[in-house]
mmCIF file with all atom_site columns, C-alpha atoms in Angstrom:
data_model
loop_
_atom_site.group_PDB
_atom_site.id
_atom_site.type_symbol
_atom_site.label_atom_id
_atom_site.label_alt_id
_atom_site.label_comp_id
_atom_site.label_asym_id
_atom_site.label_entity_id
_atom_site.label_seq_id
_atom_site.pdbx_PDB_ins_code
_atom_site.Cartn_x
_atom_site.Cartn_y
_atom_site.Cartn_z
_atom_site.occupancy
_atom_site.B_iso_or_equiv
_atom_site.pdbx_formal_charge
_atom_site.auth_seq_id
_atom_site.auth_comp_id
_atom_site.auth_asym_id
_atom_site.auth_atom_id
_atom_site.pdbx_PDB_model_num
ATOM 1   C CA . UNK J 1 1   ? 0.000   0.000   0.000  1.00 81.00 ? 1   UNK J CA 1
ATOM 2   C CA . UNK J 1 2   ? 1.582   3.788   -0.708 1.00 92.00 ? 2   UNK J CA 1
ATOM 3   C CA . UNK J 1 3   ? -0.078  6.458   0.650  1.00 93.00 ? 3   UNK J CA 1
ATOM 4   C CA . UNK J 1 4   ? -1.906  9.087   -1.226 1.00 95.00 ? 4   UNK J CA 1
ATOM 5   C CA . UNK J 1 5   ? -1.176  12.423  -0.314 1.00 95.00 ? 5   UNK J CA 1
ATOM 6   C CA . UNK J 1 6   ? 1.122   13.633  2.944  1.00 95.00 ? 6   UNK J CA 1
ATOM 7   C CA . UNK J 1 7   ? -1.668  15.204  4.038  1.00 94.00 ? 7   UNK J CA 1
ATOM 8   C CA . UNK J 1 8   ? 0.495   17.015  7.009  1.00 93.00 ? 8   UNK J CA 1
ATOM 9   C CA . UNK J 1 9   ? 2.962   18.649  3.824  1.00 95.00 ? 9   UNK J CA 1
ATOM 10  C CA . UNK J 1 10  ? -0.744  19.621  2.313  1.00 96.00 ? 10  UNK J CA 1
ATOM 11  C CA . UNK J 1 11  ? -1.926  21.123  4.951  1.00 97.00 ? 11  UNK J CA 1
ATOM 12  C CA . UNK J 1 12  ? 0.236   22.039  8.119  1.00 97.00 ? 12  UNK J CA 1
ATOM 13  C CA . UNK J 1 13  ? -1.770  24.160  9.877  1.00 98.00 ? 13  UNK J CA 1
ATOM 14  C CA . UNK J 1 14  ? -4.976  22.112  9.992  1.00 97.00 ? 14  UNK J CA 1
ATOM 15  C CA . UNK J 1 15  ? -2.389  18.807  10.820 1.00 96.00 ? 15  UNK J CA 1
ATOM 16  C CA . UNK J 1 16  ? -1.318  21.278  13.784 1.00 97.00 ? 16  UNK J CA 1
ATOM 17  C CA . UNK J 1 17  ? -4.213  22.153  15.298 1.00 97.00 ? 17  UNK J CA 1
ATOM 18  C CA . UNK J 1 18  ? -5.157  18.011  14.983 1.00 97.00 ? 18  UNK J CA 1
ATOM 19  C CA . UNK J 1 19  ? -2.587  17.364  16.948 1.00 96.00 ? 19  UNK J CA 1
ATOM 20  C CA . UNK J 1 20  ? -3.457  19.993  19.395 1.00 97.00 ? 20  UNK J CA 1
ATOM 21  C CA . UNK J 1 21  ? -6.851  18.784  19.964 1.00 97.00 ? 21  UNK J CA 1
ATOM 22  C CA . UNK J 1 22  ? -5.017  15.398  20.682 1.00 95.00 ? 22  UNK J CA 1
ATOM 23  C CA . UNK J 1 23  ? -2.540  16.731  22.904 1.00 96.00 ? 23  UNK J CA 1
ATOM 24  C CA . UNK J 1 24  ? -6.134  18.319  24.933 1.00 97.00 ? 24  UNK J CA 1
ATOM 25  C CA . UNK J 1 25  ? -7.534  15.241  25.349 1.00 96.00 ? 25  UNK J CA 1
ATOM 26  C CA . UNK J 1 26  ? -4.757  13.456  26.561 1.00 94.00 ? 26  UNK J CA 1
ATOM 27  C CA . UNK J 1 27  ? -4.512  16.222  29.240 1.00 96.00 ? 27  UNK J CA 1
ATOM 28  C CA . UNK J 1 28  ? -8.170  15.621  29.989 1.00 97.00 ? 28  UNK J CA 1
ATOM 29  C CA . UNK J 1 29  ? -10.138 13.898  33.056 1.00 97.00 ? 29  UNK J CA 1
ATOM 30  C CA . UNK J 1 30  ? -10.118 10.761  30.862 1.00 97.00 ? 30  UNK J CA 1
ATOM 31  C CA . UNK J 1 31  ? -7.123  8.225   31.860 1.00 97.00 ? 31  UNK J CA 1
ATOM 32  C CA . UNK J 1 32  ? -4.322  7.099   29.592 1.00 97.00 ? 32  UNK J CA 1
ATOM 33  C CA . UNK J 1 33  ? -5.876  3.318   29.427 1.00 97.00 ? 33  UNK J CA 1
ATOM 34  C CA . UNK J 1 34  ? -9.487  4.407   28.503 1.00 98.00 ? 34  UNK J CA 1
ATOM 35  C CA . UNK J 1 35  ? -8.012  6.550   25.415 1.00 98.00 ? 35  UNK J CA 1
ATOM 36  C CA . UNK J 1 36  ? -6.211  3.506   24.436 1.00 98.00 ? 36  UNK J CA 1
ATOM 37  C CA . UNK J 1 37  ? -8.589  1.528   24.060 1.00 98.00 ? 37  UNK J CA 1
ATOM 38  C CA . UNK J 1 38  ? -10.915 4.131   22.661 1.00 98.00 ? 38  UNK J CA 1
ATOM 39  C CA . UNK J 1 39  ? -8.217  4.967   20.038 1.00 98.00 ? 39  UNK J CA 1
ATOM 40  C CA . UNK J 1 40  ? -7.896  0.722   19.341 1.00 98.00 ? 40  UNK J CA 1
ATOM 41  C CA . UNK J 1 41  ? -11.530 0.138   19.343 1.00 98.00 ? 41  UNK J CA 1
ATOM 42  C CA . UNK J 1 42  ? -12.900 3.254   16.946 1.00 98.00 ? 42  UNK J CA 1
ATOM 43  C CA . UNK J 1 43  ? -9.691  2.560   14.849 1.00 98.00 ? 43  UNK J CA 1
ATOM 44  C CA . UNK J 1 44  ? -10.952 -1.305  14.406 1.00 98.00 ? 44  UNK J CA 1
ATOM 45  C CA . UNK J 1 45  ? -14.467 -0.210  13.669 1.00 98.00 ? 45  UNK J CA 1
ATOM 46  C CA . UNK J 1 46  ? -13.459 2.546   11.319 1.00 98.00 ? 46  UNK J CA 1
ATOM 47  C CA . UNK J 1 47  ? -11.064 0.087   9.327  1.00 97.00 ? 47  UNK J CA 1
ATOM 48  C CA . UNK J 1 48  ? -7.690  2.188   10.227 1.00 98.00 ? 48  UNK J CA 1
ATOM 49  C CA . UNK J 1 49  ? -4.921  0.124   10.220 1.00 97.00 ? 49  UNK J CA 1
ATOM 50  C CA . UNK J 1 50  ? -2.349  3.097   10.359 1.00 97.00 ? 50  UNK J CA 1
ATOM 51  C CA . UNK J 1 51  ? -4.155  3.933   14.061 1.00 97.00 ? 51  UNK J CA 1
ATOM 52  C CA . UNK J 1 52  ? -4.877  0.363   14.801 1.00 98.00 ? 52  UNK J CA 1
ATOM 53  C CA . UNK J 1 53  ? -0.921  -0.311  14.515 1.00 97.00 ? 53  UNK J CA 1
ATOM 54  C CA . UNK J 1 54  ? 0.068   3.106   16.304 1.00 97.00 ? 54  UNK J CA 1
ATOM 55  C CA . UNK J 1 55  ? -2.134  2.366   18.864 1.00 97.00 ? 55  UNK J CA 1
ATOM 56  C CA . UNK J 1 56  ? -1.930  -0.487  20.603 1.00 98.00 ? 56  UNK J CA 1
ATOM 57  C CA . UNK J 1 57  ? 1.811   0.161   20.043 1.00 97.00 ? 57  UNK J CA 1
ATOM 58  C CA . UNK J 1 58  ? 1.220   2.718   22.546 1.00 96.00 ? 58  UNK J CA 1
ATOM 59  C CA . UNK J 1 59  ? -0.724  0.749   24.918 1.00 97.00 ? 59  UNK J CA 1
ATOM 60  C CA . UNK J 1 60  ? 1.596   -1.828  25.130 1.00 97.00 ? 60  UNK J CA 1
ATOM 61  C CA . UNK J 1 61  ? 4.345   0.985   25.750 1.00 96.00 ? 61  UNK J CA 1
ATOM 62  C CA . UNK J 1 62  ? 1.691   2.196   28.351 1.00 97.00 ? 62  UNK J CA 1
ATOM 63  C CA . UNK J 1 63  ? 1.736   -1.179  29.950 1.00 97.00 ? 63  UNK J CA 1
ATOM 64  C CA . UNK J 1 64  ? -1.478  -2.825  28.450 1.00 97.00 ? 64  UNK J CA 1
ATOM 65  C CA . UNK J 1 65  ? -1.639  -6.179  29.078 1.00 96.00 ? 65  UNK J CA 1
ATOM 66  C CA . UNK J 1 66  ? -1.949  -8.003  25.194 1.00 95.00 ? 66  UNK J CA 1
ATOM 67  C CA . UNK J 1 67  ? -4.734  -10.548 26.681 1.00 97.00 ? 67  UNK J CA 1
ATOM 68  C CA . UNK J 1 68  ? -6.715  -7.343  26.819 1.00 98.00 ? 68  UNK J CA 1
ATOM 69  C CA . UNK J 1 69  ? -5.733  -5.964  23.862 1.00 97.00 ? 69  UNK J CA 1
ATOM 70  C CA . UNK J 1 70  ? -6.982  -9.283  22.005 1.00 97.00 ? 70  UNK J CA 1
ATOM 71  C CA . UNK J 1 71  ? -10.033 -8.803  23.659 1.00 98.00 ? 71  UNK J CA 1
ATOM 72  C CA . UNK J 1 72  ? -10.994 -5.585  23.281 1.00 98.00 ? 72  UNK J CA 1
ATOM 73  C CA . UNK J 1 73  ? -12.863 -6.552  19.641 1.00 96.00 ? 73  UNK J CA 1
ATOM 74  C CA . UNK J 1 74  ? -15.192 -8.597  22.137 1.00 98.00 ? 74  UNK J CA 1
ATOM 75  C CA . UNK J 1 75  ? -15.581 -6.686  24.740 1.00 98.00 ? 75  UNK J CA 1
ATOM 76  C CA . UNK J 1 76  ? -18.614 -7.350  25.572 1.00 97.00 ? 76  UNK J CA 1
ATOM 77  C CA . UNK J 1 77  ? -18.145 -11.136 26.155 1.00 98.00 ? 77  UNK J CA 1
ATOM 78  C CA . UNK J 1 78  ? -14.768 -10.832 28.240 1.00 98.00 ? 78  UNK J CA 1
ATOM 79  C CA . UNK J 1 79  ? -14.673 -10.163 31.876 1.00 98.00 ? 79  UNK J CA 1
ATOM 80  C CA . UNK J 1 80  ? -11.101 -8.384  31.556 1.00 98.00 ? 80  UNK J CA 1
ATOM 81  C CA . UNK J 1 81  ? -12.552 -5.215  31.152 1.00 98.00 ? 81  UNK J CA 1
ATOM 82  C CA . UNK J 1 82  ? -14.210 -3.183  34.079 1.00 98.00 ? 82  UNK J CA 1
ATOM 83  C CA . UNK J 1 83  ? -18.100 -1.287  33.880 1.00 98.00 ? 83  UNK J CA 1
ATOM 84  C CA . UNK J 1 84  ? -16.258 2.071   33.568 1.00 98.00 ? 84  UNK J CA 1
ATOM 85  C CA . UNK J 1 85  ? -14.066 0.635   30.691 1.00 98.00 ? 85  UNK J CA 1
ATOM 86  C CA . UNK J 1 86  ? -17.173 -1.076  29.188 1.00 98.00 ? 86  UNK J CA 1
ATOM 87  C CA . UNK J 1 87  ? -19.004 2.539   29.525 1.00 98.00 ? 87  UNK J CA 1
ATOM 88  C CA . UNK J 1 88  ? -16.431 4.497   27.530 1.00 98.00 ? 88  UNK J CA 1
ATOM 89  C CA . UNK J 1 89  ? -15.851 1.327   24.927 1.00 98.00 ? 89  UNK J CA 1
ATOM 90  C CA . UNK J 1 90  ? -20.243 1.668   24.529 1.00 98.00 ? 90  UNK J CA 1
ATOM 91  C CA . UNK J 1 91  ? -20.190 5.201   23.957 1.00 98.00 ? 91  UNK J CA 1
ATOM 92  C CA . UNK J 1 92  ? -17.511 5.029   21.359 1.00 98.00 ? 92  UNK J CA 1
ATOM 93  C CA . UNK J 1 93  ? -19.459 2.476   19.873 1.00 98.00 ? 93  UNK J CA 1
ATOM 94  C CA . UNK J 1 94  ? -21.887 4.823   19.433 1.00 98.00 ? 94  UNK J CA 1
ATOM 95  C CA . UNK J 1 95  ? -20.368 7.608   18.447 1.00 98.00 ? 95  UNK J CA 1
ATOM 96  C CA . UNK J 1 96  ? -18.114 6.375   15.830 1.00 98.00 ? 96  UNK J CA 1
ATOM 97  C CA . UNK J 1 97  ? -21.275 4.276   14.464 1.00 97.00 ? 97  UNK J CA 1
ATOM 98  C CA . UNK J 1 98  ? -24.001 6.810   14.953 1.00 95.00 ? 98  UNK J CA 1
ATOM 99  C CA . UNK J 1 99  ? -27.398 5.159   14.089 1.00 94.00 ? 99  UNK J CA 1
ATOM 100 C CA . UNK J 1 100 ? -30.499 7.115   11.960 1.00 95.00 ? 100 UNK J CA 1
ATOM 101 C CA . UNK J 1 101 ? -31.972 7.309   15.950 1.00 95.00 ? 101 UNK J CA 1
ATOM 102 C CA . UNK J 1 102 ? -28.970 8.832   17.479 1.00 95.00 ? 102 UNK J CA 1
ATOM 103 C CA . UNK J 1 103 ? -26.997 7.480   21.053 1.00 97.00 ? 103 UNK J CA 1
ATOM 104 C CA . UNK J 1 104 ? -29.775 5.459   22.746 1.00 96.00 ? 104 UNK J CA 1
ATOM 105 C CA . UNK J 1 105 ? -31.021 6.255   26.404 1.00 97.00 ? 105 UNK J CA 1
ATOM 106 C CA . UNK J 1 106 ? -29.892 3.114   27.340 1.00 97.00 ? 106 UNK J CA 1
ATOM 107 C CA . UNK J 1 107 ? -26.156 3.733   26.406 1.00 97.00 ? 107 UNK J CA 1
ATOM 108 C CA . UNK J 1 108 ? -26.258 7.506   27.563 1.00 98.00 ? 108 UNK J CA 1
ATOM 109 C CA . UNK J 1 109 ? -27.172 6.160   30.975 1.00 97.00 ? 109 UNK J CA 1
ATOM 110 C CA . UNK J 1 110 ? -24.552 3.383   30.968 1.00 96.00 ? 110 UNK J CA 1
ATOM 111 C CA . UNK J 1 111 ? -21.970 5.832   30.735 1.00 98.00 ? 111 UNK J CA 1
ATOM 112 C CA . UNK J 1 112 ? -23.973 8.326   33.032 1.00 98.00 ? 112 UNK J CA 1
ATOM 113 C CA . UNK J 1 113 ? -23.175 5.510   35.915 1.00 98.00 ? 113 UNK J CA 1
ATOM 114 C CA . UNK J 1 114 ? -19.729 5.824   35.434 1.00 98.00 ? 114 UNK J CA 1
ATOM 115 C CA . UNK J 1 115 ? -18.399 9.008   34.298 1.00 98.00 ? 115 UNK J CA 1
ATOM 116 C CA . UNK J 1 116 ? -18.988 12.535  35.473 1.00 98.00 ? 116 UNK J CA 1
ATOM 117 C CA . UNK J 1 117 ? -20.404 15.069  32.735 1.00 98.00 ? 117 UNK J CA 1
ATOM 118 C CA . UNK J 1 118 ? -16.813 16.503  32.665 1.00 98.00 ? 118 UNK J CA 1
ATOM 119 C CA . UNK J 1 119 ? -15.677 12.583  31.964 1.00 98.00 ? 119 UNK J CA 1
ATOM 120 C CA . UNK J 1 120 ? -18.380 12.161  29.601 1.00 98.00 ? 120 UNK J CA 1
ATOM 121 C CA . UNK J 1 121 ? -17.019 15.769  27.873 1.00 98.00 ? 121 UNK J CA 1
ATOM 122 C CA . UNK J 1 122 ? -13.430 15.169  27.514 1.00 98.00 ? 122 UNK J CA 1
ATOM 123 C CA . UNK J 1 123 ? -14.641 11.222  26.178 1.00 98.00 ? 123 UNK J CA 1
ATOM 124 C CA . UNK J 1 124 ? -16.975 12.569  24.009 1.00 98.00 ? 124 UNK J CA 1
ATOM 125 C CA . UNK J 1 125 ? -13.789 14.616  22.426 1.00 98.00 ? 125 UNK J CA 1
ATOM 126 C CA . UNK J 1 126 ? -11.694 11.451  22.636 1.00 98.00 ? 126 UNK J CA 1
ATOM 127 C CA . UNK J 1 127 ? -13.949 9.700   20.453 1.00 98.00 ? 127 UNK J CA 1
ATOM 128 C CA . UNK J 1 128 ? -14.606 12.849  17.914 1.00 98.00 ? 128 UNK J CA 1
ATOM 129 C CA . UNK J 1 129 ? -10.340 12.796  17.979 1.00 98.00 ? 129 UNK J CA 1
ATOM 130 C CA . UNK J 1 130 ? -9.588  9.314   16.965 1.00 98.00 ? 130 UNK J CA 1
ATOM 131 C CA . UNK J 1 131 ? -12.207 9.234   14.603 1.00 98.00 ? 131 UNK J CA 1
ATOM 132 C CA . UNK J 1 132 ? -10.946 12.380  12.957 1.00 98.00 ? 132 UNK J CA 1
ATOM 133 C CA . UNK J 1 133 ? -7.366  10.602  12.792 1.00 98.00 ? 133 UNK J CA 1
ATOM 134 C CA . UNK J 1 134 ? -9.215  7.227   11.360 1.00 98.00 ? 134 UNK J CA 1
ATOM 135 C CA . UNK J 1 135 ? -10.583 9.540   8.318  1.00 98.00 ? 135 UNK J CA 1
ATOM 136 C CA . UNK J 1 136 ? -8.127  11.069  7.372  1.00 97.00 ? 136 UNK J CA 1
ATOM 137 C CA . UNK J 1 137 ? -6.011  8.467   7.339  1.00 97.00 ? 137 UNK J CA 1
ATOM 138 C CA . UNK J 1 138 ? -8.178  5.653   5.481  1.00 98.00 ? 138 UNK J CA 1
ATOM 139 C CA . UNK J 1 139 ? -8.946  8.226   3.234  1.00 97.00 ? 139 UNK J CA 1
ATOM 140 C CA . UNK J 1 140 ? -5.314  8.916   2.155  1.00 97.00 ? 140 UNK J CA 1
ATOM 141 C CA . UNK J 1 141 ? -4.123  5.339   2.886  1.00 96.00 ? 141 UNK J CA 1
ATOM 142 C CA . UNK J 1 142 ? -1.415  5.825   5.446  1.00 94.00 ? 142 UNK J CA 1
ATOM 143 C CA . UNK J 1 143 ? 0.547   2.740   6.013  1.00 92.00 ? 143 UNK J CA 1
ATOM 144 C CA . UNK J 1 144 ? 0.557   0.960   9.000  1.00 93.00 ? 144 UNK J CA 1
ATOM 145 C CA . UNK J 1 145 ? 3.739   1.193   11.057 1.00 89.00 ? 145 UNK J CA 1
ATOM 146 C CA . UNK J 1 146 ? 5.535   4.164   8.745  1.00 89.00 ? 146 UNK J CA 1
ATOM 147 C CA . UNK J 1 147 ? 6.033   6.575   11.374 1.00 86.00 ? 147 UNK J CA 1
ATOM 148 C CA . UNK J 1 148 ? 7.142   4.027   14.081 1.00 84.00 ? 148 UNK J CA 1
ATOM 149 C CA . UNK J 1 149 ? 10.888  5.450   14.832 1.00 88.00 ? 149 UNK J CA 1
ATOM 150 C CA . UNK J 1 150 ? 9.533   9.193   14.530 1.00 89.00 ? 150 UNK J CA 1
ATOM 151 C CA . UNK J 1 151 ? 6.835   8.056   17.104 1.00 87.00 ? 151 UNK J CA 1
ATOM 152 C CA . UNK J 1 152 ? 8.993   6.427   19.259 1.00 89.00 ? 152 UNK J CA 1
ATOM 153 C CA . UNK J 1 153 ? 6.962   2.792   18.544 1.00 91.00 ? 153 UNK J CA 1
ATOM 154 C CA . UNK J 1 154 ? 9.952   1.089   17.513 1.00 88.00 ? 154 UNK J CA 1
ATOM 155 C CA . UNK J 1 155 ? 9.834   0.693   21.760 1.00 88.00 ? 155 UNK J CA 1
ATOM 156 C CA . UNK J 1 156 ? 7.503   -1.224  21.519 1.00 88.00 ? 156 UNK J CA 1
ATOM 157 C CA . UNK J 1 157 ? 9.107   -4.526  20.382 1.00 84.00 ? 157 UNK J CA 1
ATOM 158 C CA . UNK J 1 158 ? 6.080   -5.288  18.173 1.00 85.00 ? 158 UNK J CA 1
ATOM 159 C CA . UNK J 1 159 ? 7.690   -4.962  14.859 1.00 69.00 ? 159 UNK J CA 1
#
C-alpha cells in the first residue's frame, strides 16, 4: 500500500491544530488506558490500520496487558474489562457508528453511571479525535507502522 497524499505537507496548519486537539484530550479527566482503548476500538471499527498499529503500540508501551488488547474486539463477552471501561468502549461504539436514531437512552445512561459530565465531555472529544485521525487516514491510505521510529513505537518490540 503507498499512501496518497502527505496530508500534514498539504496542509500544516490544519495537521497542527489536529494534533493539538489530541494533545487536549490526553490532558483531559479521561485516563491514559481508557483513550487507548478508545483509540484501538474506533480505529478497528473505522477500518484504520495506520491507528490500529500506532495504537496499541502505545498501549503496550503504556503497559497494556496483550490478553486485553486481544479482547478488546469482544468486549462485551470478556470479563477483563471493568463497567467504567465497558461505559467508555459503549459510547464510542456509538459515536463512531451513529445510528439514523442517534446514542440510545440506554447507552447515555450506561456511561452516566460511570463518568462525570466533565468525563463524559473530555470522552466525548476522545472519540470525535480518533475518529478524525481514522478519516483522514483511510482516506489517504497511510501505512501501517511508517512513522514508528519518529513516534517512538519502535519501543515497543512489536515490529
Amino acid at each position: 500500500m503507498t499512501q496518497r497524499i502527505d496530508y500534514q505537507k498539504q496542509a500544516p496548519e490544519l495537521f497542527r491544530g489536529l494534533v493539538a486537539v489530541n494533545n487536549l484530550v490526553k490532558q483531559s479527566s479521561i485516563e491514559e488506558s481508557i483513550c487507548d482503548l478508545v483509540d484501538i476500538r474506533a480505529s478497528q471499527i473505522n477500518g484504520c490500520g495506520f491507528c490500529v498499529d500506532m495504537h496499541v503500540k502505545q498501549a503496550v508501551m503504556h503497559g497494556e496487558r496483550p490478553l486485553r488488547l486481544h479482547h478488546l474486539a469482544i468486549w462485551r463477552e470478556s470479563t477483563l474489562f471493568s463497567p467504567r471501561e465497558r461505559a467508555a468502549l459503549a459510547w464510542t461504539e456509538a459515536l463512531t457508528q451513529l445510528s439514523p436514531q442517534g446514542v440510545s437512552d440506554e447507552v447515555y445512561e450506561r456511561v452516566r453511571t460511570q463518568l462525570s459530565e466533565k468525563e463524559i465531555t473530555d470522552l466525548t472529544y476522545a472519540v470525535m479525535a480518533i475518529n478524525a485521525w481514522n478519516r483522514i487516514n483511510v482516506g489517504f491510505r497511510s501505512v501501517p507502522g511508517s512513522f514508528d521510529k519518529a513516534l517512538g513505537l519502535d519501543k515497543a518490540g512489536l515490529a
